[in-house]
């Protein structure tokens, strides 16, 4: 899948030869050596129509695997043209605010914050004025990241955002980052996603997870590489009391418990990251552990959940997943870690259900 643009008839021919033993009536040749027959096929006097058995045996002889292996190697070689590398100075990527230590000996300590658009980047930059820019960089996404799992080779090759992320992070196509030493070859040791706390924000997080899992699963499986920055969707205050809610379900439950006394609270709804003030951004980053969730790999169920959400081949499983949709489930943001399966089943599913109803 996805190799259609890479494979050409010549690639198949280079791995397959068909020898035919036959009798041809009155053959004509281009020389006395009789190496090349010039007689038209219509004048052969008979036809060679391969049987289904022939095709089946041809596929079972290993030639298909050889052709696919060749195509995948070529695809990886092409994608390596957009590889990143560990270097301190990176130029040519607009809107990137690089961490001072990125690409250096302390690069593995650095975190790249990718934001949902420019307004979210402005919020992150305001917040970084509190903790400094040595170990944190910021890069705004222009929209939703490409679903690389089912995209064709040419589309991935031509996707500017994918190429820029590889260069900023220092990612190399086909490299195994299981070894901690390999992780230190990156420009950044961590990636943090900062999106709105809405359905589309959840989808963006899912697409980033899908991108990494598709090409560099070890970054998700072996390291605390991926994190997310969470901000309130509703904030209530009453005198010196203050409480933040990260999902509408949590807020609605609180409001129901308060009953008539809710009228004594001042309620602020955050439509998106752009509605948080610079002062609030500084407050968020001053208490980073409260707003930071680290993704954690818990096993095969994580893999299944990611693939079910993004692979076309799992459409039936995805339909069954959505049939069991429960609007009342949500991620507990009071925890410091979050499994990928929990994210998919308790957060991303809300986007998938809404998208299915559109």
PDB file of N, CA and C in Angstrom, residues 6-103:
ATOM      1  N   UNK A   6       5.797   4.467  -6.781  1.00  0.00           N
ATOM      2  CA  UNK A   6       7.199   4.043  -6.797  1.00  0.00           C
ATOM      3  C   UNK A   6       7.419   2.929  -7.807  1.00  0.00           C
ATOM      4  N   UNK A   7       6.487   1.978  -7.861  1.00  0.00           N
ATOM      5  CA  UNK A   7       6.632   0.825  -8.747  1.00  0.00           C
ATOM      6  C   UNK A   7       6.372   1.183 -10.208  1.00  0.00           C
ATOM      7  N   UNK A   8       7.231   0.678 -11.065  1.00  0.00           N
ATOM      8  CA  UNK A   8       7.082   0.853 -12.508  1.00  0.00           C
ATOM      9  C   UNK A   8       7.202  -0.518 -13.171  1.00  0.00           C
ATOM     10  N   UNK A   9       6.677  -0.684 -14.391  1.00  0.00           N
ATOM     11  CA  UNK A   9       6.794  -1.982 -15.080  1.00  0.00           C
ATOM     12  C   UNK A   9       8.228  -2.481 -15.163  1.00  0.00           C
ATOM     13  N   UNK A  10       9.174  -1.558 -15.328  1.00  0.00           N
ATOM     14  CA  UNK A  10      10.581  -1.966 -15.432  1.00  0.00           C
ATOM     15  C   UNK A  10      11.079  -2.623 -14.151  1.00  0.00           C
ATOM     16  N   UNK A  11      10.525  -2.201 -12.999  1.00  0.00           N
ATOM     17  CA  UNK A  11      10.931  -2.793 -11.722  1.00  0.00           C
ATOM     18  C   UNK A  11      10.462  -4.242 -11.636  1.00  0.00           C
ATOM     19  N   UNK A  12       9.269  -4.502 -12.142  1.00  0.00           N
ATOM     20  CA  UNK A  12       8.750  -5.873 -12.150  1.00  0.00           C
ATOM     21  C   UNK A  12       9.572  -6.735 -13.100  1.00  0.00           C
ATOM     22  N   UNK A  13       9.861  -6.194 -14.285  1.00  0.00           N
ATOM     23  CA  UNK A  13      10.615  -6.943 -15.295  1.00  0.00           C
ATOM     24  C   UNK A  13      12.027  -7.283 -14.818  1.00  0.00           C
ATOM     25  N   UNK A  14      12.608  -6.409 -14.001  1.00  0.00           N
ATOM     26  CA  UNK A  14      13.973  -6.673 -13.527  1.00  0.00           C
ATOM     27  C   UNK A  14      14.022  -7.821 -12.523  1.00  0.00           C
ATOM     28  N   UNK A  15      12.864  -8.192 -11.967  1.00  0.00           N
ATOM     29  CA  UNK A  15      12.804  -9.284 -10.997  1.00  0.00           C
ATOM     30  C   UNK A  15      12.137 -10.540 -11.551  1.00  0.00           C
ATOM     31  N   UNK A  16      11.652 -10.468 -12.785  1.00  0.00           N
ATOM     32  CA  UNK A  16      10.890 -11.597 -13.312  1.00  0.00           C
ATOM     33  C   UNK A  16      11.235 -11.860 -14.773  1.00  0.00           C
ATOM     34  N   UNK A  17      11.531 -13.109 -15.092  1.00  0.00           N
ATOM     35  CA  UNK A  17      11.758 -13.533 -16.473  1.00  0.00           C
ATOM     36  C   UNK A  17      10.819 -14.701 -16.784  1.00  0.00           C
ATOM     37  N   UNK A  18      10.182 -14.654 -17.939  1.00  0.00           N
ATOM     38  CA  UNK A  18       9.277 -15.723 -18.354  1.00  0.00           C
ATOM     39  C   UNK A  18       9.832 -16.362 -19.625  1.00  0.00           C
ATOM     40  N   UNK A  19      10.086 -17.665 -19.570  1.00  0.00           N
ATOM     41  CA  UNK A  19      10.602 -18.404 -20.727  1.00  0.00           C
ATOM     42  C   UNK A  19       9.467 -19.248 -21.312  1.00  0.00           C
ATOM     43  N   UNK A  20       9.265 -19.133 -22.615  1.00  0.00           N
ATOM     44  CA  UNK A  20       8.182 -19.856 -23.285  1.00  0.00           C
ATOM     45  C   UNK A  20       8.765 -20.790 -24.349  1.00  0.00           C
ATOM     46  N   UNK A  21       8.422 -22.044 -24.254  1.00  0.00           N
ATOM     47  CA  UNK A  21       8.838 -23.040 -25.249  1.00  0.00           C
ATOM     48  C   UNK A  21       7.655 -23.258 -26.195  1.00  0.00           C
ATOM     49  N   UNK A  22       7.793 -22.806 -27.450  1.00  0.00           N
ATOM     50  CA  UNK A  22       6.651 -22.876 -28.357  1.00  0.00           C
ATOM     51  C   UNK A  22       7.102 -23.048 -29.815  1.00  0.00           C
ATOM     52  N   UNK A  23       6.150 -23.408 -30.651  1.00  0.00           N
ATOM     53  CA  UNK A  23       6.384 -23.518 -32.089  1.00  0.00           C
ATOM     54  C   UNK A  23       5.687 -22.358 -32.782  1.00  0.00           C
ATOM     55  N   UNK A  24       6.441 -21.632 -33.644  1.00  0.00           N
ATOM     56  CA  UNK A  24       5.896 -20.489 -34.377  1.00  0.00           C
ATOM     57  C   UNK A  24       5.977 -20.780 -35.871  1.00  0.00           C
ATOM     58  N   UNK A  25       4.878 -20.553 -36.564  1.00  0.00           N
ATOM     59  CA  UNK A  25       4.840 -20.832 -38.003  1.00  0.00           C
ATOM     60  C   UNK A  25       5.595 -19.758 -38.793  1.00  0.00           C
ATOM     61  N   UNK A  26       6.507 -20.210 -39.654  1.00  0.00           N
ATOM     62  CA  UNK A  26       7.268 -19.311 -40.542  1.00  0.00           C
ATOM     63  C   UNK A  26       7.846 -18.094 -39.816  1.00  0.00           C
ATOM     64  N   UNK A  27       8.716 -18.320 -38.836  1.00  0.00           N
ATOM     65  CA  UNK A  27       9.288 -17.184 -38.100  1.00  0.00           C
ATOM     66  C   UNK A  27      10.212 -16.340 -38.972  1.00  0.00           C
ATOM     67  N   UNK A  28      10.288 -15.046 -38.659  1.00  0.00           N
ATOM     68  CA  UNK A  28      11.197 -14.119 -39.350  1.00  0.00           C
ATOM     69  C   UNK A  28      12.116 -13.498 -38.312  1.00  0.00           C
ATOM     70  N   UNK A  29      13.404 -13.327 -38.673  1.00  0.00           N
ATOM     71  CA  UNK A  29      14.391 -12.808 -37.733  1.00  0.00           C
ATOM     72  C   UNK A  29      15.079 -11.569 -38.306  1.00  0.00           C
ATOM     73  N   UNK A  30      15.743 -10.804 -37.426  1.00  0.00           N
ATOM     74  CA  UNK A  30      16.403  -9.571 -37.872  1.00  0.00           C
ATOM     75  C   UNK A  30      17.838  -9.795 -38.335  1.00  0.00           C
ATOM     76  N   UNK A  31      18.344 -11.038 -38.188  1.00  0.00           N
ATOM     77  CA  UNK A  31      19.708 -11.328 -38.653  1.00  0.00           C
ATOM     78  C   UNK A  31      19.863 -12.828 -38.852  1.00  0.00           C
ATOM     79  N   UNK A  32      21.023 -13.217 -39.415  1.00  0.00           N
ATOM     80  CA  UNK A  32      21.298 -14.634 -39.657  1.00  0.00           C
ATOM     81  C   UNK A  32      21.496 -15.408 -38.359  1.00  0.00           C
ATOM     82  N   UNK A  33      21.855 -14.689 -37.289  1.00  0.00           N
ATOM     83  CA  UNK A  33      22.068 -15.386 -36.004  1.00  0.00           C
ATOM     84  C   UNK A  33      20.754 -15.822 -35.362  1.00  0.00           C
ATOM     85  N   UNK A  34      19.653 -15.274 -35.847  1.00  0.00           N
ATOM     86  CA  UNK A  34      18.311 -15.651 -35.396  1.00  0.00           C
ATOM     87  C   UNK A  34      18.127 -15.532 -33.875  1.00  0.00           C
ATOM     88  N   UNK A  35      18.596 -14.393 -33.337  1.00  0.00           N
ATOM     89  CA  UNK A  35      18.445 -14.153 -31.895  1.00  0.00           C
ATOM     90  C   UNK A  35      17.153 -13.390 -31.579  1.00  0.00           C
ATOM     91  N   UNK A  36      16.742 -12.504 -32.486  1.00  0.00           N
ATOM     92  CA  UNK A  36      15.540 -11.698 -32.261  1.00  0.00           C
ATOM     93  C   UNK A  36      14.520 -11.940 -33.369  1.00  0.00           C
ATOM     94  N   UNK A  37      13.357 -12.431 -32.970  1.00  0.00           N
ATOM     95  CA  UNK A  37      12.313 -12.693 -33.948  1.00  0.00           C
ATOM     96  C   UNK A  37      11.521 -11.408 -34.211  1.00  0.00           C
ATOM     97  N   UNK A  38      11.276 -11.098 -35.453  1.00  0.00           N
ATOM     98  CA  UNK A  38      10.572  -9.867 -35.830  1.00  0.00           C
ATOM     99  C   UNK A  38       9.139 -10.109 -36.268  1.00  0.00           C
ATOM    100  N   UNK A  39       8.716 -11.355 -36.284  1.00  0.00           N
ATOM    101  CA  UNK A  39       7.365 -11.685 -36.724  1.00  0.00           C
ATOM    102  C   UNK A  39       6.331 -11.065 -35.782  1.00  0.00           C
ATOM    103  N   UNK A  40       5.271 -10.489 -36.323  1.00  0.00           N
ATOM    104  CA  UNK A  40       4.219  -9.900 -35.517  1.00  0.00           C
ATOM    105  C   UNK A  40       3.485 -10.980 -34.731  1.00  0.00           C
ATOM    106  N   UNK A  41       3.041 -10.611 -33.537  1.00  0.00           N
ATOM    107  CA  UNK A  41       2.345 -11.559 -32.668  1.00  0.00           C
ATOM    108  C   UNK A  41       1.121 -12.142 -33.359  1.00  0.00           C
ATOM    109  N   UNK A  42       0.441 -11.319 -34.151  1.00  0.00           N
ATOM    110  CA  UNK A  42      -0.775 -11.774 -34.834  1.00  0.00           C
ATOM    111  C   UNK A  42      -0.504 -12.880 -35.848  1.00  0.00           C
ATOM    112  N   UNK A  43       0.785 -13.051 -36.210  1.00  0.00           N
ATOM    113  CA  UNK A  43       1.148 -14.068 -37.209  1.00  0.00           C
ATOM    114  C   UNK A  43       1.770 -15.311 -36.587  1.00  0.00           C
ATOM    115  N   UNK A  44       1.755 -15.400 -35.263  1.00  0.00           N
ATOM    116  CA  UNK A  44       2.384 -16.545 -34.593  1.00  0.00           C
ATOM    117  C   UNK A  44       1.675 -17.862 -34.910  1.00  0.00           C
ATOM    118  N   UNK A  45       0.382 -17.810 -35.154  1.00  0.00           N
ATOM    119  CA  UNK A  45      -0.365 -19.037 -35.408  1.00  0.00           C
ATOM    120  C   UNK A  45      -0.981 -19.633 -34.166  1.00  0.00           C
ATOM    121  N   UNK A  46      -0.656 -19.074 -33.009  1.00  0.00           N
ATOM    122  CA  UNK A  46      -1.228 -19.534 -31.741  1.00  0.00           C
ATOM    123  C   UNK A  46      -1.097 -18.407 -30.711  1.00  0.00           C
ATOM    124  N   UNK A  47      -1.800 -18.563 -29.578  1.00  0.00           N
ATOM    125  CA  UNK A  47      -1.744 -17.567 -28.509  1.00  0.00           C
ATOM    126  C   UNK A  47      -1.268 -18.207 -27.211  1.00  0.00           C
ATOM    127  N   UNK A  48      -0.564 -17.396 -26.416  1.00  0.00           N
ATOM    128  CA  UNK A  48      -0.111 -17.862 -25.093  1.00  0.00           C
ATOM    129  C   UNK A  48      -0.916 -17.102 -24.039  1.00  0.00           C
ATOM    130  N   UNK A  49      -1.860 -17.766 -23.424  1.00  0.00           N
ATOM    131  CA  UNK A  49      -2.692 -17.143 -22.388  1.00  0.00           C
ATOM    132  C   UNK A  49      -2.380 -17.803 -21.047  1.00  0.00           C
ATOM    133  N   UNK A  50      -1.629 -17.124 -20.169  1.00  0.00           N
ATOM    134  CA  UNK A  50      -1.269 -17.710 -18.875  1.00  0.00           C
ATOM    135  C   UNK A  50      -2.511 -18.072 -18.070  1.00  0.00           C
ATOM    136  N   UNK A  51      -2.464 -19.198 -17.407  1.00  0.00           N
ATOM    137  CA  UNK A  51      -3.593 -19.666 -16.605  1.00  0.00           C
ATOM    138  C   UNK A  51      -3.555 -19.038 -15.212  1.00  0.00           C
ATOM    139  N   UNK A  52      -4.655 -19.173 -14.489  1.00  0.00           N
ATOM    140  CA  UNK A  52      -4.702 -18.696 -13.103  1.00  0.00           C
ATOM    141  C   UNK A  52      -3.665 -19.420 -12.252  1.00  0.00           C
ATOM    142  N   UNK A  53      -3.455 -20.692 -12.557  1.00  0.00           N
ATOM    143  CA  UNK A  53      -2.460 -21.479 -11.831  1.00  0.00           C
ATOM    144  C   UNK A  53      -1.067 -20.892 -12.022  1.00  0.00           C
ATOM    145  N   UNK A  54      -0.777 -20.447 -13.247  1.00  0.00           N
ATOM    146  CA  UNK A  54       0.528 -19.845 -13.539  1.00  0.00           C
ATOM    147  C   UNK A  54       0.739 -18.600 -12.683  1.00  0.00           C
ATOM    148  N   UNK A  55      -0.269 -17.733 -12.627  1.00  0.00           N
ATOM    149  CA  UNK A  55      -0.142 -16.497 -11.846  1.00  0.00           C
ATOM    150  C   UNK A  55       0.005 -16.800 -10.359  1.00  0.00           C
ATOM    151  N   UNK A  56      -0.755 -17.787  -9.881  1.00  0.00           N
ATOM    152  CA  UNK A  56      -0.691 -18.144  -8.469  1.00  0.00           C
ATOM    153  C   UNK A  56       0.689 -18.669  -8.101  1.00  0.00           C
ATOM    154  N   UNK A  57       1.237 -19.540  -8.960  1.00  0.00           N
ATOM    155  CA  UNK A  57       2.564 -20.098  -8.688  1.00  0.00           C
ATOM    156  C   UNK A  57       3.647 -19.032  -8.811  1.00  0.00           C
ATOM    157  N   UNK A  58       3.444 -18.084  -9.714  1.00  0.00           N
ATOM    158  CA  UNK A  58       4.411 -16.992  -9.872  1.00  0.00           C
ATOM    159  C   UNK A  58       4.480 -16.144  -8.604  1.00  0.00           C
ATOM    160  N   UNK A  59       3.310 -15.880  -8.009  1.00  0.00           N
ATOM    161  CA  UNK A  59       3.266 -15.070  -6.792  1.00  0.00           C
ATOM    162  C   UNK A  59       3.845 -15.811  -5.598  1.00  0.00           C
ATOM    163  N   UNK A  60       3.788 -17.141  -5.638  1.00  0.00           N
ATOM    164  CA  UNK A  60       4.273 -17.945  -4.516  1.00  0.00           C
ATOM    165  C   UNK A  60       5.757 -18.278  -4.596  1.00  0.00           C
ATOM    166  N   UNK A  61       6.428 -17.837  -5.654  1.00  0.00           N
ATOM    167  CA  UNK A  61       7.840 -18.203  -5.816  1.00  0.00           C
ATOM    168  C   UNK A  61       8.792 -17.187  -5.178  1.00  0.00           C
ATOM    169  N   UNK A  62       8.234 -16.150  -4.537  1.00  0.00           N
ATOM    170  CA  UNK A  62       9.076 -15.163  -3.864  1.00  0.00           C
ATOM    171  C   UNK A  62       9.318 -13.899  -4.657  1.00  0.00           C
ATOM    172  N   UNK A  63       8.856 -13.871  -5.908  1.00  0.00           N
ATOM    173  CA  UNK A  63       9.115 -12.700  -6.744  1.00  0.00           C
ATOM    174  C   UNK A  63       8.359 -11.474  -6.231  1.00  0.00           C
ATOM    175  N   UNK A  64       7.139 -11.680  -5.725  1.00  0.00           N
ATOM    176  CA  UNK A  64       6.356 -10.548  -5.217  1.00  0.00           C
ATOM    177  C   UNK A  64       7.052  -9.897  -4.030  1.00  0.00           C
ATOM    178  N   UNK A  65       7.566 -10.730  -3.122  1.00  0.00           N
ATOM    179  CA  UNK A  65       8.274 -10.202  -1.957  1.00  0.00           C
ATOM    180  C   UNK A  65       9.508  -9.417  -2.377  1.00  0.00           C
ATOM    181  N   UNK A  66      10.215  -9.936  -3.402  1.00  0.00           N
ATOM    182  CA  UNK A  66      11.424  -9.257  -3.890  1.00  0.00           C
ATOM    183  C   UNK A  66      11.085  -7.895  -4.492  1.00  0.00           C
ATOM    184  N   UNK A  67       9.995  -7.839  -5.249  1.00  0.00           N
ATOM    185  CA  UNK A  67       9.575  -6.577  -5.874  1.00  0.00           C
ATOM    186  C   UNK A  67       9.158  -5.563  -4.811  1.00  0.00           C
ATOM    187  N   UNK A  68       8.374  -6.012  -3.826  1.00  0.00           N
ATOM    188  CA  UNK A  68       7.918  -5.116  -2.765  1.00  0.00           C
ATOM    189  C   UNK A  68       9.080  -4.624  -1.916  1.00  0.00           C
ATOM    190  N   UNK A  69      10.033  -5.518  -1.640  1.00  0.00           N
ATOM    191  CA  UNK A  69      11.217  -5.129  -0.878  1.00  0.00           C
ATOM    192  C   UNK A  69      12.008  -4.061  -1.618  1.00  0.00           C
ATOM    193  N   UNK A  70      12.150  -4.239  -2.920  1.00  0.00           N
ATOM    194  CA  UNK A  70      12.846  -3.252  -3.744  1.00  0.00           C
ATOM    195  C   UNK A  70      12.123  -1.905  -3.692  1.00  0.00           C
ATOM    196  N   UNK A  71      10.784  -1.945  -3.830  1.00  0.00           N
ATOM    197  CA  UNK A  71       9.998  -0.709  -3.845  1.00  0.00           C
ATOM    198  C   UNK A  71      10.066   0.009  -2.501  1.00  0.00           C
ATOM    199  N   UNK A  72       9.999  -0.761  -1.411  1.00  0.00           N
ATOM    200  CA  UNK A  72      10.061  -0.155  -0.083  1.00  0.00           C
ATOM    201  C   UNK A  72      11.431   0.453   0.189  1.00  0.00           C
ATOM    202  N   UNK A  73      12.481  -0.222  -0.292  1.00  0.00           N
ATOM    203  CA  UNK A  73      13.835   0.318  -0.144  1.00  0.00           C
ATOM    204  C   UNK A  73      13.974   1.622  -0.912  1.00  0.00           C
ATOM    205  N   UNK A  74      13.425   1.648  -2.110  1.00  0.00           N
ATOM    206  CA  UNK A  74      13.475   2.863  -2.920  1.00  0.00           C
ATOM    207  C   UNK A  74      12.673   3.983  -2.264  1.00  0.00           C
ATOM    208  N   UNK A  75      11.520   3.628  -1.712  1.00  0.00           N
ATOM    209  CA  UNK A  75      10.682   4.619  -1.047  1.00  0.00           C
ATOM    210  C   UNK A  75      11.415   5.235   0.146  1.00  0.00           C
ATOM    211  N   UNK A  76      12.044   4.384   0.954  1.00  0.00           N
ATOM    212  CA  UNK A  76      12.804   4.874   2.104  1.00  0.00           C
ATOM    213  C   UNK A  76      13.957   5.760   1.657  1.00  0.00           C
ATOM    214  N   UNK A  77      14.623   5.350   0.578  1.00  0.00           N
ATOM    215  CA  UNK A  77      15.737   6.137   0.040  1.00  0.00           C
ATOM    216  C   UNK A  77      15.262   7.521  -0.399  1.00  0.00           C
ATOM    217  N   UNK A  78      14.095   7.571  -1.037  1.00  0.00           N
ATOM    218  CA  UNK A  78      13.540   8.857  -1.469  1.00  0.00           C
ATOM    219  C   UNK A  78      13.187   9.736  -0.269  1.00  0.00           C
ATOM    220  N   UNK A  79      12.546   9.124   0.740  1.00  0.00           N
ATOM    221  CA  UNK A  79      12.134   9.886   1.913  1.00  0.00           C
ATOM    222  C   UNK A  79      13.325  10.379   2.726  1.00  0.00           C
ATOM    223  N   UNK A  80      14.463   9.693   2.609  1.00  0.00           N
ATOM    224  CA  UNK A  80      15.663  10.116   3.328  1.00  0.00           C
ATOM    225  C   UNK A  80      16.200  11.450   2.806  1.00  0.00           C
ATOM    226  N   UNK A  81      15.745  11.847   1.632  1.00  0.00           N
ATOM    227  CA  UNK A  81      16.182  13.134   1.081  1.00  0.00           C
ATOM    228  C   UNK A  81      15.716  14.300   1.950  1.00  0.00           C
ATOM    229  N   UNK A  82      14.663  14.066   2.745  1.00  0.00           N
ATOM    230  CA  UNK A  82      14.157  15.125   3.621  1.00  0.00           C
ATOM    231  C   UNK A  82      14.581  14.911   5.073  1.00  0.00           C
ATOM    232  N   UNK A  83      15.539  14.008   5.299  1.00  0.00           N
ATOM    233  CA  UNK A  83      15.998  13.713   6.659  1.00  0.00           C
ATOM    234  C   UNK A  83      16.575  14.936   7.358  1.00  0.00           C
ATOM    235  N   UNK A  84      16.435  14.924   8.675  1.00  0.00           N
ATOM    236  CA  UNK A  84      17.091  15.924   9.490  1.00  0.00           C
ATOM    237  C   UNK A  84      18.429  15.398   9.970  1.00  0.00           C
ATOM    238  N   UNK A  85      19.159  16.230  10.668  1.00  0.00           N
ATOM    239  CA  UNK A  85      20.446  15.827  11.238  1.00  0.00           C
ATOM    240  C   UNK A  85      20.694  16.661  12.488  1.00  0.00           C
ATOM    241  N   UNK A  86      21.630  16.211  13.290  1.00  0.00           N
ATOM    242  CA  UNK A  86      21.919  16.926  14.533  1.00  0.00           C
ATOM    243  C   UNK A  86      22.884  18.074  14.251  1.00  0.00           C
ATOM    244  N   UNK A  87      22.324  19.251  14.113  1.00  0.00           N
ATOM    245  CA  UNK A  87      23.143  20.448  13.937  1.00  0.00           C
ATOM    246  C   UNK A  87      22.509  21.583  14.725  1.00  0.00           C
ATOM    247  N   UNK A  88      23.356  22.449  15.239  1.00  0.00           N
ATOM    248  CA  UNK A  88      22.857  23.503  16.117  1.00  0.00           C
ATOM    249  C   UNK A  88      22.138  24.612  15.363  1.00  0.00           C
ATOM    250  N   UNK A  89      22.640  24.975  14.225  1.00  0.00           N
ATOM    251  CA  UNK A  89      22.036  26.078  13.478  1.00  0.00           C
ATOM    252  C   UNK A  89      21.182  25.531  12.340  1.00  0.00           C
ATOM    253  N   UNK A  90      19.906  25.858  12.378  1.00  0.00           N
ATOM    254  CA  UNK A  90      18.972  25.401  11.358  1.00  0.00           C
ATOM    255  C   UNK A  90      18.351  26.619  10.686  1.00  0.00           C
ATOM    256  N   UNK A  91      18.495  26.701   9.373  1.00  0.00           N
ATOM    257  CA  UNK A  91      17.983  27.862   8.638  1.00  0.00           C
ATOM    258  C   UNK A  91      16.950  27.426   7.597  1.00  0.00           C
ATOM    259  N   UNK A  92      16.193  28.389   7.118  1.00  0.00           N
ATOM    260  CA  UNK A  92      15.263  28.126   6.023  1.00  0.00           C
ATOM    261  C   UNK A  92      13.885  27.656   6.434  1.00  0.00           C
ATOM    262  N   UNK A  93      13.608  27.574   7.742  1.00  0.00           N
ATOM    263  CA  UNK A  93      12.282  27.160   8.202  1.00  0.00           C
ATOM    264  C   UNK A  93      11.617  28.354   8.873  1.00  0.00           C
ATOM    265  N   UNK A  94      10.681  28.946   8.181  1.00  0.00           N
ATOM    266  CA  UNK A  94      10.026  30.141   8.704  1.00  0.00           C
ATOM    267  C   UNK A  94       9.158  29.798   9.911  1.00  0.00           C
ATOM    268  N   UNK A  95       9.055  30.722  10.811  1.00  0.00           N
ATOM    269  CA  UNK A  95       8.224  30.649  12.018  1.00  0.00           C
ATOM    270  C   UNK A  95       8.756  29.690  13.078  1.00  0.00           C
ATOM    271  N   UNK A  96       9.913  29.077  12.845  1.00  0.00           N
ATOM    272  CA  UNK A  96      10.525  28.245  13.883  1.00  0.00           C
ATOM    273  C   UNK A  96      11.285  29.127  14.860  1.00  0.00           C
ATOM    274  N   UNK A  97      10.950  29.011  16.132  1.00  0.00           N
ATOM    275  CA  UNK A  97      11.734  29.632  17.198  1.00  0.00           C
ATOM    276  C   UNK A  97      12.505  28.498  17.871  1.00  0.00           C
ATOM    277  N   UNK A  98      13.743  28.318  17.466  1.00  0.00           N
ATOM    278  CA  UNK A  98      14.542  27.183  17.921  1.00  0.00           C
ATOM    279  C   UNK A  98      15.009  27.373  19.360  1.00  0.00           C
ATOM    280  N   UNK A  99      15.094  26.268  20.101  1.00  0.00           N
ATOM    281  CA  UNK A  99      15.676  26.320  21.440  1.00  0.00           C
ATOM    282  C   UNK A  99      17.168  26.591  21.318  1.00  0.00           C
ATOM    283  N   UNK A 100      17.723  27.316  22.255  1.00  0.00           N
ATOM    284  CA  UNK A 100      19.145  27.670  22.195  1.00  0.00           C
ATOM    285  C   UNK A 100      20.044  26.442  22.221  1.00  0.00           C
ATOM    286  N   UNK A 101      19.630  25.405  22.935  1.00  0.00           N
ATOM    287  CA  UNK A 101      20.458  24.205  23.082  1.00  0.00           C
ATOM    288  C   UNK A 101      20.115  23.112  22.064  1.00  0.00           C
ATOM    289  N   UNK A 102      19.127  23.341  21.216  1.00  0.00           N
ATOM    290  CA  UNK A 102      18.721  22.320  20.234  1.00  0.00           C
ATOM    291  C   UNK A 102      19.868  21.985  19.298  1.00  0.00           C
ATOM    292  N   UNK A 103      20.080  20.688  19.072  1.00  0.00           N
ATOM    293  CA  UNK A 103      21.132  20.246  18.166  1.00  0.00           C
ATOM    294  C   UNK A 103      22.513  20.205  18.784  1.00  0.00           C
TER     295      UNK A 103
END
